PDB file of C-alpha atoms in Angstrom:
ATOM      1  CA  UNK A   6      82.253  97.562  52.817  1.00 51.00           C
ATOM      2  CA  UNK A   7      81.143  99.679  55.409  1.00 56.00           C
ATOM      3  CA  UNK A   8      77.551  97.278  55.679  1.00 56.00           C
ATOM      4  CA  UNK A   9      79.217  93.865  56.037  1.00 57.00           C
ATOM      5  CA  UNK A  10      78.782  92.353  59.228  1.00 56.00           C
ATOM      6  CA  UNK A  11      82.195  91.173  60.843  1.00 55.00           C
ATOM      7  CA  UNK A  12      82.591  87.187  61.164  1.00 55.00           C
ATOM      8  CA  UNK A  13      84.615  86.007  63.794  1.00 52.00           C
ATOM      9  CA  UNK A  14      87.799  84.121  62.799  1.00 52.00           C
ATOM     10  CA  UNK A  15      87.840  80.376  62.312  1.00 53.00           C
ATOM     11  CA  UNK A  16      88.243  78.429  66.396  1.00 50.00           C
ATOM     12  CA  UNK A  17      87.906  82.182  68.392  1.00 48.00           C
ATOM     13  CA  UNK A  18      85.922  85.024  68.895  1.00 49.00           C
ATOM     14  CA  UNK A  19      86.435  88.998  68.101  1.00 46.00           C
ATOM     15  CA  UNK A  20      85.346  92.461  69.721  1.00 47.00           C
ATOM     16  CA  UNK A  21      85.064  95.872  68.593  1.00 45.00           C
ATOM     17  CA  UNK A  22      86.983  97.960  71.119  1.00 45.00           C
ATOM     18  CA  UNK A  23      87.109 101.780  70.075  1.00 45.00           C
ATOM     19  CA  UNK A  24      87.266 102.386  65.858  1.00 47.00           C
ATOM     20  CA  UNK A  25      89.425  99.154  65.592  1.00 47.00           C
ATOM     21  CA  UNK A  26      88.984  95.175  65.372  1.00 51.00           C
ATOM     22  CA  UNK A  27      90.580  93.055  67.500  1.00 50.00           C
ATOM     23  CA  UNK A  28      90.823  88.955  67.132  1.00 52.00           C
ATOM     24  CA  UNK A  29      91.034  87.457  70.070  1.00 53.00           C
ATOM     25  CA  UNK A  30      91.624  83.648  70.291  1.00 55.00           C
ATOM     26  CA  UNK A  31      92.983  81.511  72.677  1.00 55.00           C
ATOM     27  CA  UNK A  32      96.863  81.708  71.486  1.00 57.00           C
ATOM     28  CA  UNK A  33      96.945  85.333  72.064  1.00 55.00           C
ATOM     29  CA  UNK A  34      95.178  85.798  75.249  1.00 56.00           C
ATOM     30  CA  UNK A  35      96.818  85.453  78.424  1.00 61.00           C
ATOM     31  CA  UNK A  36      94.643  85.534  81.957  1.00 60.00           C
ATOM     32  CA  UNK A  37      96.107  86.506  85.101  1.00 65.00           C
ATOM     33  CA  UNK A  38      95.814  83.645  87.670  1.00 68.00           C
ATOM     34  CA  UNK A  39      94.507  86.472  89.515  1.00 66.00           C
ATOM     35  CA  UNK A  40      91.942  87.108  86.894  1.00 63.00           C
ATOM     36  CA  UNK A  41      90.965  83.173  86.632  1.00 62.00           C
ATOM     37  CA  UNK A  42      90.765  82.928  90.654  1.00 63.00           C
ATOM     38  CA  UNK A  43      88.251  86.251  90.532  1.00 59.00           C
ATOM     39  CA  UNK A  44      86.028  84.419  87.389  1.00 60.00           C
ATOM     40  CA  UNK A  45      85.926  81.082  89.160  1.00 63.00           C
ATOM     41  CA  UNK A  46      84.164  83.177  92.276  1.00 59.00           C
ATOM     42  CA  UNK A  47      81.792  85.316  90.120  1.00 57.00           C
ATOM     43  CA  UNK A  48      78.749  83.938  89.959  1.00 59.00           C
ATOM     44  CA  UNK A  49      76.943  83.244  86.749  1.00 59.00           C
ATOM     45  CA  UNK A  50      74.465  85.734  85.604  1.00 61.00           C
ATOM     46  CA  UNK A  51      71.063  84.463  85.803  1.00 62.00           C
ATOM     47  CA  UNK A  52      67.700  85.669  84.206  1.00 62.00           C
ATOM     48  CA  UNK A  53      65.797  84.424  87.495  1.00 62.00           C
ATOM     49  CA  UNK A  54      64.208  87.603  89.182  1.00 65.00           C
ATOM     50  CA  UNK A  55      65.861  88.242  92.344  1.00 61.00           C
ATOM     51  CA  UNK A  56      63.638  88.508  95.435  1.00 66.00           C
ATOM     52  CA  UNK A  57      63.671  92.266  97.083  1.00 65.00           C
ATOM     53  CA  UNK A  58      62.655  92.084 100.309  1.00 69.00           C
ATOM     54  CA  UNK A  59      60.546  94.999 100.953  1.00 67.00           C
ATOM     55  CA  UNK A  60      61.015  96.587 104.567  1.00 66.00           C
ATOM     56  CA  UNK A  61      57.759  96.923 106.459  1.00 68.00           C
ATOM     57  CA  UNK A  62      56.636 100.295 106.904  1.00 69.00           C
ATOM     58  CA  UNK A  63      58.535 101.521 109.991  1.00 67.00           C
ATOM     59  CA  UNK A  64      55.893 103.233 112.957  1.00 66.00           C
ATOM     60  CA  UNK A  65      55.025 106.506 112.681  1.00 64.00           C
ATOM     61  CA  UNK A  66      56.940 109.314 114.420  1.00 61.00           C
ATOM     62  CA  UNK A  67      55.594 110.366 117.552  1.00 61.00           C
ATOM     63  CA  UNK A  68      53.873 113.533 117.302  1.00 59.00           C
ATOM     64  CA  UNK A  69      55.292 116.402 118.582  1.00 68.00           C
ATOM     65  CA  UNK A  70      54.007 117.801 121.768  1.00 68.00           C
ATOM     66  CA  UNK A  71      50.384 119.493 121.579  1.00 76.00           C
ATOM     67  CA  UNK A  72      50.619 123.436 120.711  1.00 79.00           C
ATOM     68  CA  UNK A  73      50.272 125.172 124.205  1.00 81.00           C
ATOM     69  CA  UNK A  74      47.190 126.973 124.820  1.00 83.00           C
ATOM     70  CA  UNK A  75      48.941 130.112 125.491  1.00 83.00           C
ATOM     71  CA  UNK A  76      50.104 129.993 121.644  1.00 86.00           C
ATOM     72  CA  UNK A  77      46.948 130.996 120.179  1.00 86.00           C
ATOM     73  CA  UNK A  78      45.751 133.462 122.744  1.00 85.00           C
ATOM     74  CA  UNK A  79      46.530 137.510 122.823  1.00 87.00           C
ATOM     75  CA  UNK A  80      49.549 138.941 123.149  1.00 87.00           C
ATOM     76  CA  UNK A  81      49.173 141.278 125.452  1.00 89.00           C
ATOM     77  CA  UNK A  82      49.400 142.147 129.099  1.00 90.00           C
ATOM     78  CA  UNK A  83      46.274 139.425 129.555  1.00 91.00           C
ATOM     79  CA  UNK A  84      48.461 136.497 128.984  1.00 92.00           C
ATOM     80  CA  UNK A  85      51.457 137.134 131.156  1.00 92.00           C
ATOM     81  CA  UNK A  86      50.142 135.288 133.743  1.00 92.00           C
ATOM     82  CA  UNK A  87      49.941 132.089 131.706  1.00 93.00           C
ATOM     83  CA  UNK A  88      52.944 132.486 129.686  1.00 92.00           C
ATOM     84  CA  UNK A  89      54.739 133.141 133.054  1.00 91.00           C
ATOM     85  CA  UNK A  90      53.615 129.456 134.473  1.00 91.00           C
ATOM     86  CA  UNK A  91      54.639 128.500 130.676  1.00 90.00           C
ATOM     87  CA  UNK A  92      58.301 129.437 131.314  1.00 90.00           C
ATOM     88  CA  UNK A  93      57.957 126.699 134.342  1.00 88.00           C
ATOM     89  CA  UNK A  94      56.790 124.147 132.161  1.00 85.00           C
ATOM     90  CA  UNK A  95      58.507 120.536 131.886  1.00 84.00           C
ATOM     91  CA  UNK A  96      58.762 120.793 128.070  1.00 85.00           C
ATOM     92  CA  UNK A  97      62.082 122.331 127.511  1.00 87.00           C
ATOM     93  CA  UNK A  98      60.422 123.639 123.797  1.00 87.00           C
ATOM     94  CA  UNK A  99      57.288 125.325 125.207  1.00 89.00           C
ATOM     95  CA  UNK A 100      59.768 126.829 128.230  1.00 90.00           C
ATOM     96  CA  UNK A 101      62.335 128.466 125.716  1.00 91.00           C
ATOM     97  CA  UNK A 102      59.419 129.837 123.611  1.00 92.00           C
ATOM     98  CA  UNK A 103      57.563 131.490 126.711  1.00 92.00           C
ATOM     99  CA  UNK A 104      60.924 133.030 127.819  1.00 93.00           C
ATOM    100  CA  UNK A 105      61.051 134.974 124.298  1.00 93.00           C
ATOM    101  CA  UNK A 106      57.479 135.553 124.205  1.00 94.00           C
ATOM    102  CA  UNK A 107      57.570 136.912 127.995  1.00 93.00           C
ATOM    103  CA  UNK A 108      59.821 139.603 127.204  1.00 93.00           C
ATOM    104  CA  UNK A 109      58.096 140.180 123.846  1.00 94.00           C
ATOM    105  CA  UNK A 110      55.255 141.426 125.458  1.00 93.00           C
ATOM    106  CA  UNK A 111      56.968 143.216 128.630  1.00 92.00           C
ATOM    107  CA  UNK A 112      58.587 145.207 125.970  1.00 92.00           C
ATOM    108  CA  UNK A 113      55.289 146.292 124.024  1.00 92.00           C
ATOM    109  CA  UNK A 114      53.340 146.956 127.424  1.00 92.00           C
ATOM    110  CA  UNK A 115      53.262 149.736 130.148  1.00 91.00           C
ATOM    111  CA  UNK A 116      54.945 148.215 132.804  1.00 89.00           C
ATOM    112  CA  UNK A 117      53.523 150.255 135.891  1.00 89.00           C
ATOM    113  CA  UNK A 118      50.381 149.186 135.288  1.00 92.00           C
ATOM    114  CA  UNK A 119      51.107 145.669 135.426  1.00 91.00           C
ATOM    115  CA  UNK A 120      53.973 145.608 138.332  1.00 91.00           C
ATOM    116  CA  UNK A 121      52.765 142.852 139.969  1.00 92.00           C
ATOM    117  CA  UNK A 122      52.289 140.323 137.017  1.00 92.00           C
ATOM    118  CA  UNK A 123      56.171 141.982 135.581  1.00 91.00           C
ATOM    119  CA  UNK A 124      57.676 141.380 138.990  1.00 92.00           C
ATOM    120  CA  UNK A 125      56.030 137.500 138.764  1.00 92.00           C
ATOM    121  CA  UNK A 126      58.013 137.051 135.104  1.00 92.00           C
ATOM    122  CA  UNK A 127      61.070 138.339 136.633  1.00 91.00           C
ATOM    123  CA  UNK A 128      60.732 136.123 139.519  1.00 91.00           C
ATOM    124  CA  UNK A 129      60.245 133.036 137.453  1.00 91.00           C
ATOM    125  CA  UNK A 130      63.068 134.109 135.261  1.00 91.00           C
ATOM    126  CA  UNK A 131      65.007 133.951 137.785  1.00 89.00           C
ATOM    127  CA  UNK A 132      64.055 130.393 139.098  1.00 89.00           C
ATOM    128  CA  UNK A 133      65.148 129.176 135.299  1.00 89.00           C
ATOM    129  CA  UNK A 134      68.535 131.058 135.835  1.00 86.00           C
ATOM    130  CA  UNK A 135      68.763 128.963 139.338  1.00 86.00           C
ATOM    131  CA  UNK A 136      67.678 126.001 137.756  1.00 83.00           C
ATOM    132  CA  UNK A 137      64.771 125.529 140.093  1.00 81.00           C
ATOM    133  CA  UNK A 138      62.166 125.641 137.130  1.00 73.00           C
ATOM    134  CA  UNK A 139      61.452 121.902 137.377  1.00 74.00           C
ATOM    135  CA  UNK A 140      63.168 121.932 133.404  1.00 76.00           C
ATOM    136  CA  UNK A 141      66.882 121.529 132.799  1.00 82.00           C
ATOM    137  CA  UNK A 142      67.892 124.745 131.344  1.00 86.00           C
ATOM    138  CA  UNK A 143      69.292 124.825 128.121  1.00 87.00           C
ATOM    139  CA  UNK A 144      71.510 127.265 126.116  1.00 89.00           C
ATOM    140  CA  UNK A 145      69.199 128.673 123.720  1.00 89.00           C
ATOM    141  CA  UNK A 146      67.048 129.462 127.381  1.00 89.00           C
ATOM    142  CA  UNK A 147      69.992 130.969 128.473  1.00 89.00           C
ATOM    143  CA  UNK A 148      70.733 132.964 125.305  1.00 91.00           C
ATOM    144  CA  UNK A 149      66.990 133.623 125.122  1.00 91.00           C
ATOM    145  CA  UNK A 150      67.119 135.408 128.981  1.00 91.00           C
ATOM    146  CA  UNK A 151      70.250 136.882 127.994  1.00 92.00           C
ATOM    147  CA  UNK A 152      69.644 139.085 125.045  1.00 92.00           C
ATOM    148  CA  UNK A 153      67.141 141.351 126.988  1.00 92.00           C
ATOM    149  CA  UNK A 154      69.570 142.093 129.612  1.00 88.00           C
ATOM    150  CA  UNK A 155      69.767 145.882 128.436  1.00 91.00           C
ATOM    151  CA  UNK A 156      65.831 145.560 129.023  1.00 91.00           C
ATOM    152  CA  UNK A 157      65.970 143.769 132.408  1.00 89.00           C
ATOM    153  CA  UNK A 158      68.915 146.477 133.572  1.00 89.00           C
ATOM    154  CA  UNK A 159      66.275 149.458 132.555  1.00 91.00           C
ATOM    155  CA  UNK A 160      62.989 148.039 133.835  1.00 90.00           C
ATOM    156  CA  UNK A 161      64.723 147.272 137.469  1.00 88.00           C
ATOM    157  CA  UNK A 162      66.744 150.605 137.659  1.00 91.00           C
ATOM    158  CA  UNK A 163      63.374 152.065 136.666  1.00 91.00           C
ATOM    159  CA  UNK A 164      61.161 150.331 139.390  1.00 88.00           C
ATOM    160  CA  UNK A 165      62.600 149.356 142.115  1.00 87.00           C
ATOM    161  CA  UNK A 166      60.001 146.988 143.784  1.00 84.00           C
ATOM    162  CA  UNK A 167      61.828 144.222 140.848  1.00 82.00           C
ATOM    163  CA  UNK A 168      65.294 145.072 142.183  1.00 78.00           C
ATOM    164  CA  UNK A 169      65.374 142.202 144.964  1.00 72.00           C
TER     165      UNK A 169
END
């Protein structure tokens, strides 16, 4: 029993739904006129391929700025003097990056013997802060000039030829 094929009934057709049978003929079906409005606007299924338009391959991104030169050179009292025209720069990016490297290397360095280059940093520092850097300035500038504060407080109380 369990290898004879089903045969529909005589004038409908039948589906297995589940573990059961069920006939279904034309007497004992009833469609929605909902249901015959939504068959009459599906289309009929076709075996043609359908044709994919393929977008063309968009441009390529511009590249990012070029890496400054400043990026690949010491770090060390030698390169405050470029970093410190870096924190000028037009490119908001390279400006925020010199600010952190700036006070990076004040940090690292002894101070006295570079007073004049430190007291150039602090100056343009302070020409970000007054927005006259030629760059809008941006929060994450800000934020970067603002987390050595303690630093800035010490180095001017400690030499004060950077106080003005």
């Amino acid at each position: 029993m369990q290898n004879e094929q089903p045969t529909p009934p005589a004038g409908g057709r039948f589906a297995l739904v589940g573990m059961g049978r069920f006939n279904v003929t034309r007497e004992n079906v009833s469609v929605s006129e909902e249901m015959q409005q939504v068959y009459k606007m599906t289309p009929p299924v076709s075996s043609a391929p359908v044709p994919v338009s393929i977008p063309s391959p968009s441009p390529p991104a511009p590249s990012p700025a070029p890496i400054p030169e400043w990026m690949d050179g010491p770090r060390d009292a030698t390169a405050l003097p470029v970093i410190c025209e870096a924190v000028l720069a037009t490119n908001v990016d390279e400006a925020e990056l010199a600010i952190k490297e700036l006070f990076r290397i004040m940090e690292r360095i002894e101070l006295e013997q570079h007073l004049e280059v430190v007291e150039d940093c602090f100056q343009a520092i302070s020409w970000v802060i007054q927005g006259k850097s030629g760059t809008e300035t941006t929060g994450s500038m800000v934020q970067a000039i603002m987390d050595p504060f303690p630093f800035i407080f010490a180095v001017c109380y400690q030499y004060p030829s950077l106080q003005k």
